[in-house]
Amino acid sequence: MKNVLLLNADLYESQTTEYLISAYERGAQSAGHSCRRLPIGKMVFNPNSQFRNRTNAQAEPDLEKALKALQWAQHIVVFCPVFEHYIPTKVNGFFDCLFGSESIFFQNNQHLRSNFYGKSARIVSILDQKLFELWLRDGNSNFMTIKKSRFERCLINPVHSNTLGELHKINNKYSEKWMLKMEKFGQQAV
């Protein structure tokens, strides 16, 4: 059994993202895995990492809670809508703060480094219509930067990814197909 952290990187906490998270969580819990949810949109922190490389940096309270949740987790799943030209600043700042190269915090004279060796992850990218068309053509999503420059660099391995598009409604065959896949991934905690 694994500890699974479900990161909701949808700042608007839309119905489609909740649908996928719930399906993954349902599958994971049915297999006996422990799940925690962490909604990035509800966290309060400064996404600007300009001052984080100082020698006595303290993590902001919500980032400290997130770091503890990440340390607890054996498997991390990120659910995020991806827009054509950007990753939302708060979401990007979250990953910069906790997975960036200078992400070192001090707590009770103890270093907390962003080294997550032994953990696995999955990134579920939910693309808008235009970006989904580009992805079908080019096979690229801007969330792959999170996979390569954050997760893999912090020794998270393996990092699986799924790219979904046209998930405008949750009551159609396409959505049902992905709900079943999320449940299956949750059962396996992959």
mmCIF file of C-alpha atoms in Angstrom:
data_model
loop_
_atom_site.group_PDB
_atom_site.id
_atom_site.type_symbol
_atom_site.label_atom_id
_atom_site.label_comp_id
_atom_site.label_asym_id
_atom_site.label_seq_id
_atom_site.Cartn_x
_atom_site.Cartn_y
_atom_site.Cartn_z
ATOM 1 C CA MET A 1 0.000 0.000 0.000
ATOM 2 C CA LYS A 2 1.221 3.473 -0.868
ATOM 3 C CA ASN A 3 0.702 7.009 0.389
ATOM 4 C CA VAL A 4 -0.717 8.972 -2.551
ATOM 5 C CA LEU A 5 -0.725 12.778 -2.726
ATOM 6 C CA LEU A 6 -3.242 14.275 -5.168
ATOM 7 C CA LEU A 7 -2.150 17.786 -6.197
ATOM 8 C CA ASN A 8 -4.979 19.847 -7.646
ATOM 9 C CA ALA A 9 -3.223 22.449 -9.796
ATOM 10 C CA ASP A 10 -6.535 23.727 -11.207
ATOM 11 C CA LEU A 11 -6.810 27.162 -9.606
ATOM 12 C CA TYR A 12 -10.542 27.260 -10.447
ATOM 13 C CA GLU A 13 -11.150 23.708 -9.161
ATOM 14 C CA SER A 14 -13.341 22.965 -12.165
ATOM 15 C CA GLN A 15 -15.819 20.128 -12.372
ATOM 16 C CA THR A 16 -13.745 18.196 -14.915
ATOM 17 C CA THR A 17 -10.605 18.273 -12.761
ATOM 18 C CA GLU A 18 -12.590 17.207 -9.689
ATOM 19 C CA TYR A 19 -14.109 14.375 -11.752
ATOM 20 C CA LEU A 20 -10.660 12.997 -12.605
ATOM 21 C CA ILE A 21 -9.236 13.450 -9.100
ATOM 22 C CA SER A 22 -12.224 11.693 -7.550
ATOM 23 C CA ALA A 23 -11.897 8.786 -9.992
ATOM 24 C CA TYR A 24 -8.180 8.369 -9.181
ATOM 25 C CA GLU A 25 -8.848 8.642 -5.450
ATOM 26 C CA ARG A 26 -11.725 6.140 -5.629
ATOM 27 C CA GLY A 27 -9.479 3.625 -7.392
ATOM 28 C CA ALA A 28 -6.595 4.170 -4.961
ATOM 29 C CA GLN A 29 -8.767 3.807 -1.876
ATOM 30 C CA SER A 30 -10.432 0.670 -3.251
ATOM 31 C CA ALA A 31 -6.954 -0.915 -3.426
ATOM 32 C CA GLY A 32 -6.110 0.145 0.147
ATOM 33 C CA HIS A 33 -3.836 3.113 -0.644
ATOM 34 C CA SER A 34 -3.919 6.185 1.631
ATOM 35 C CA CYS A 35 -4.785 9.449 -0.154
ATOM 36 C CA ARG A 36 -4.404 13.115 0.698
ATOM 37 C CA ARG A 37 -5.481 16.054 -1.419
ATOM 38 C CA LEU A 38 -3.590 19.316 -1.741
ATOM 39 C CA PRO A 39 -5.331 22.138 -3.662
ATOM 40 C CA ILE A 40 -2.643 24.592 -4.815
ATOM 41 C CA GLY A 41 -5.271 27.274 -5.497
ATOM 42 C CA LYS A 42 -6.217 27.475 -1.810
ATOM 43 C CA MET A 43 -2.636 27.770 -0.579
ATOM 44 C CA VAL A 44 -1.260 31.122 0.563
ATOM 45 C CA PHE A 45 2.372 31.741 -0.395
ATOM 46 C CA ASN A 46 4.547 34.080 -2.436
ATOM 47 C CA PRO A 47 5.127 32.361 -5.813
ATOM 48 C CA ASN A 48 8.138 34.623 -6.472
ATOM 49 C CA SER A 49 11.219 32.549 -5.651
ATOM 50 C CA GLN A 50 13.597 35.525 -5.777
ATOM 51 C CA PHE A 51 14.559 35.322 -2.081
ATOM 52 C CA ARG A 52 14.490 31.556 -1.548
ATOM 53 C CA ASN A 53 18.239 30.869 -1.885
ATOM 54 C CA ARG A 54 19.252 32.678 1.276
ATOM 55 C CA THR A 55 21.063 30.649 3.909
ATOM 56 C CA ASN A 56 18.329 30.926 6.552
ATOM 57 C CA ALA A 57 15.188 30.682 4.415
ATOM 58 C CA GLN A 58 12.049 29.613 6.243
ATOM 59 C CA ALA A 59 9.242 27.961 4.344
ATOM 60 C CA GLU A 60 5.950 29.829 4.448
ATOM 61 C CA PRO A 61 3.352 27.907 6.503
ATOM 62 C CA ASP A 62 1.402 26.533 3.516
ATOM 63 C CA LEU A 63 4.610 25.579 1.692
ATOM 64 C CA GLU A 64 5.860 23.858 4.844
ATOM 65 C CA LYS A 65 2.609 21.844 4.987
ATOM 66 C CA ALA A 66 2.991 21.003 1.291
ATOM 67 C CA LEU A 67 6.598 19.906 1.827
ATOM 68 C CA LYS A 68 5.535 17.629 4.689
ATOM 69 C CA ALA A 69 2.780 16.153 2.481
ATOM 70 C CA LEU A 70 5.332 15.576 -0.291
ATOM 71 C CA GLN A 71 7.677 13.874 2.147
ATOM 72 C CA TRP A 72 4.778 11.669 3.371
ATOM 73 C CA ALA A 73 3.804 10.666 -0.171
ATOM 74 C CA GLN A 74 5.252 7.729 -2.012
ATOM 75 C CA HIS A 75 3.352 8.616 -5.188
ATOM 76 C CA ILE A 76 2.430 12.130 -6.359
ATOM 77 C CA VAL A 77 -0.307 12.851 -8.897
ATOM 78 C CA VAL A 78 -0.692 16.333 -10.427
ATOM 79 C CA PHE A 79 -3.974 17.268 -12.126
ATOM 80 C CA CYS A 80 -3.744 20.516 -14.073
ATOM 81 C CA PRO A 81 -5.477 22.318 -16.895
ATOM 82 C CA VAL A 82 -2.892 23.549 -19.379
ATOM 83 C CA PHE A 83 -3.427 26.692 -21.387
ATOM 84 C CA GLU A 84 -1.917 27.471 -24.751
ATOM 85 C CA HIS A 85 0.767 29.921 -23.773
ATOM 86 C CA TYR A 86 1.393 29.628 -20.050
ATOM 87 C CA ILE A 87 1.273 27.746 -16.795
ATOM 88 C CA PRO A 88 -0.513 29.879 -14.153
ATOM 89 C CA THR A 89 1.970 31.868 -12.042
ATOM 90 C CA LYS A 90 0.811 30.371 -8.750
ATOM 91 C CA VAL A 91 1.169 26.807 -10.051
ATOM 92 C CA ASN A 92 4.570 27.519 -11.587
ATOM 93 C CA GLY A 93 5.639 29.258 -8.355
ATOM 94 C CA PHE A 94 4.557 26.238 -6.293
ATOM 95 C CA PHE A 95 6.816 23.954 -8.333
ATOM 96 C CA ASP A 96 9.658 26.496 -8.311
ATOM 97 C CA CYS A 97 9.455 26.887 -4.521
ATOM 98 C CA LEU A 98 9.384 23.181 -3.679
ATOM 99 C CA PHE A 99 11.158 21.527 -6.609
ATOM 100 C CA GLY A 100 13.593 24.207 -7.774
ATOM 101 C CA SER A 101 17.348 23.796 -7.556
ATOM 102 C CA GLU A 102 17.661 26.313 -4.715
ATOM 103 C CA SER A 103 14.715 24.941 -2.733
ATOM 104 C CA ILE A 104 16.345 24.490 0.634
ATOM 105 C CA PHE A 105 14.491 25.408 3.795
ATOM 106 C CA PHE A 106 15.550 25.231 7.411
ATOM 107 C CA GLN A 107 13.291 23.961 10.164
ATOM 108 C CA ASN A 108 14.494 23.444 13.737
ATOM 109 C CA ASN A 109 18.105 23.584 12.495
ATOM 110 C CA GLN A 110 17.372 20.811 10.017
ATOM 111 C CA HIS A 111 17.779 21.081 6.244
ATOM 112 C CA LEU A 112 14.696 20.256 4.211
ATOM 113 C CA ARG A 113 15.849 19.660 0.655
ATOM 114 C CA SER A 114 13.789 18.929 -2.406
ATOM 115 C CA ASN A 115 15.217 15.441 -2.859
ATOM 116 C CA PHE A 116 12.367 13.010 -3.411
ATOM 117 C CA TYR A 117 14.331 9.867 -4.218
ATOM 118 C CA GLY A 118 12.200 6.715 -4.203
ATOM 119 C CA LYS A 119 8.944 8.456 -5.090
ATOM 120 C CA SER A 120 6.956 8.089 -8.305
ATOM 121 C CA ALA A 121 4.584 10.519 -9.997
ATOM 122 C CA ARG A 122 1.939 11.015 -12.657
ATOM 123 C CA ILE A 123 1.051 14.272 -14.396
ATOM 124 C CA VAL A 124 -2.464 14.554 -15.822
ATOM 125 C CA SER A 125 -2.561 17.495 -18.251
ATOM 126 C CA ILE A 126 -6.031 18.693 -19.271
ATOM 127 C CA LEU A 127 -5.629 20.786 -22.408
ATOM 128 C CA ASP A 128 -7.943 23.432 -23.787
ATOM 129 C CA GLN A 129 -9.257 22.963 -27.327
ATOM 130 C CA LYS A 130 -6.597 24.935 -29.214
ATOM 131 C CA LEU A 131 -3.683 23.454 -27.267
ATOM 132 C CA PHE A 132 -5.124 19.945 -27.680
ATOM 133 C CA GLU A 133 -5.130 20.426 -31.464
ATOM 134 C CA LEU A 134 -1.479 21.564 -31.308
ATOM 135 C CA TRP A 135 -0.626 18.602 -29.080
ATOM 136 C CA LEU A 136 -2.243 16.183 -31.536
ATOM 137 C CA ARG A 137 -0.094 17.721 -34.261
ATOM 138 C CA ASP A 138 3.204 18.202 -32.363
ATOM 139 C CA GLY A 139 2.916 15.920 -29.326
ATOM 140 C CA ASN A 140 4.133 18.645 -26.970
ATOM 141 C CA SER A 141 2.624 20.112 -23.825
ATOM 142 C CA ASN A 142 4.161 22.866 -21.735
ATOM 143 C CA PHE A 143 3.611 20.786 -18.591
ATOM 144 C CA MET A 144 6.456 18.510 -19.655
ATOM 145 C CA THR A 145 8.756 21.127 -18.122
ATOM 146 C CA ILE A 146 7.398 20.061 -14.725
ATOM 147 C CA LYS A 147 8.256 16.455 -15.549
ATOM 148 C CA LYS A 148 11.797 17.076 -16.771
ATOM 149 C CA SER A 149 13.057 20.114 -14.866
ATOM 150 C CA ARG A 150 11.282 19.519 -11.571
ATOM 151 C CA PHE A 151 10.238 15.938 -10.843
ATOM 152 C CA GLU A 152 12.997 14.036 -12.609
ATOM 153 C CA ARG A 153 15.671 16.452 -11.407
ATOM 154 C CA CYS A 154 14.455 15.880 -7.828
ATOM 155 C CA LEU A 155 14.968 12.137 -8.382
ATOM 156 C CA ILE A 156 11.277 11.228 -8.716
ATOM 157 C CA ASN A 157 11.161 8.168 -10.938
ATOM 158 C CA PRO A 158 9.205 7.016 -12.844
ATOM 159 C CA VAL A 159 7.109 10.004 -13.888
ATOM 160 C CA HIS A 160 4.158 8.995 -16.051
ATOM 161 C CA SER A 161 2.040 11.494 -17.941
ATOM 162 C CA ASN A 162 -1.364 11.655 -19.567
ATOM 163 C CA THR A 163 -2.631 14.322 -21.904
ATOM 164 C CA LEU A 164 -6.363 14.836 -22.179
ATOM 165 C CA GLY A 165 -8.299 17.180 -24.393
ATOM 166 C CA GLU A 166 -11.876 18.001 -25.192
ATOM 167 C CA LEU A 167 -12.980 17.230 -21.660
ATOM 168 C CA HIS A 168 -15.619 19.981 -21.693
ATOM 169 C CA LYS A 169 -18.378 17.784 -20.283
ATOM 170 C CA ILE A 170 -18.203 14.842 -17.937
ATOM 171 C CA ASN A 171 -21.118 12.866 -19.296
ATOM 172 C CA ASN A 172 -19.786 11.500 -22.576
ATOM 173 C CA LYS A 173 -17.832 8.434 -23.720
ATOM 174 C CA TYR A 174 -14.484 10.261 -23.814
ATOM 175 C CA SER A 175 -14.840 11.417 -20.186
ATOM 176 C CA GLU A 176 -16.057 8.004 -19.047
ATOM 177 C CA LYS A 177 -13.045 6.379 -20.729
ATOM 178 C CA TRP A 178 -10.677 8.658 -18.808
ATOM 179 C CA MET A 179 -12.574 8.182 -15.553
ATOM 180 C CA LEU A 180 -12.089 4.420 -15.853
ATOM 181 C CA LYS A 181 -8.391 4.895 -16.687
ATOM 182 C CA MET A 182 -7.920 7.160 -13.652
ATOM 183 C CA GLU A 183 -9.591 4.582 -11.401
ATOM 184 C CA LYS A 184 -7.273 1.889 -12.771
ATOM 185 C CA PHE A 185 -4.172 4.084 -12.321
ATOM 186 C CA GLY A 186 -5.363 4.842 -8.772
ATOM 187 C CA GLN A 187 -5.739 1.154 -7.935
ATOM 188 C CA GLN A 188 -2.178 0.549 -9.088
ATOM 189 C CA ALA A 189 -0.893 3.861 -7.615
ATOM 190 C CA VAL A 190 0.969 4.575 -10.843
#
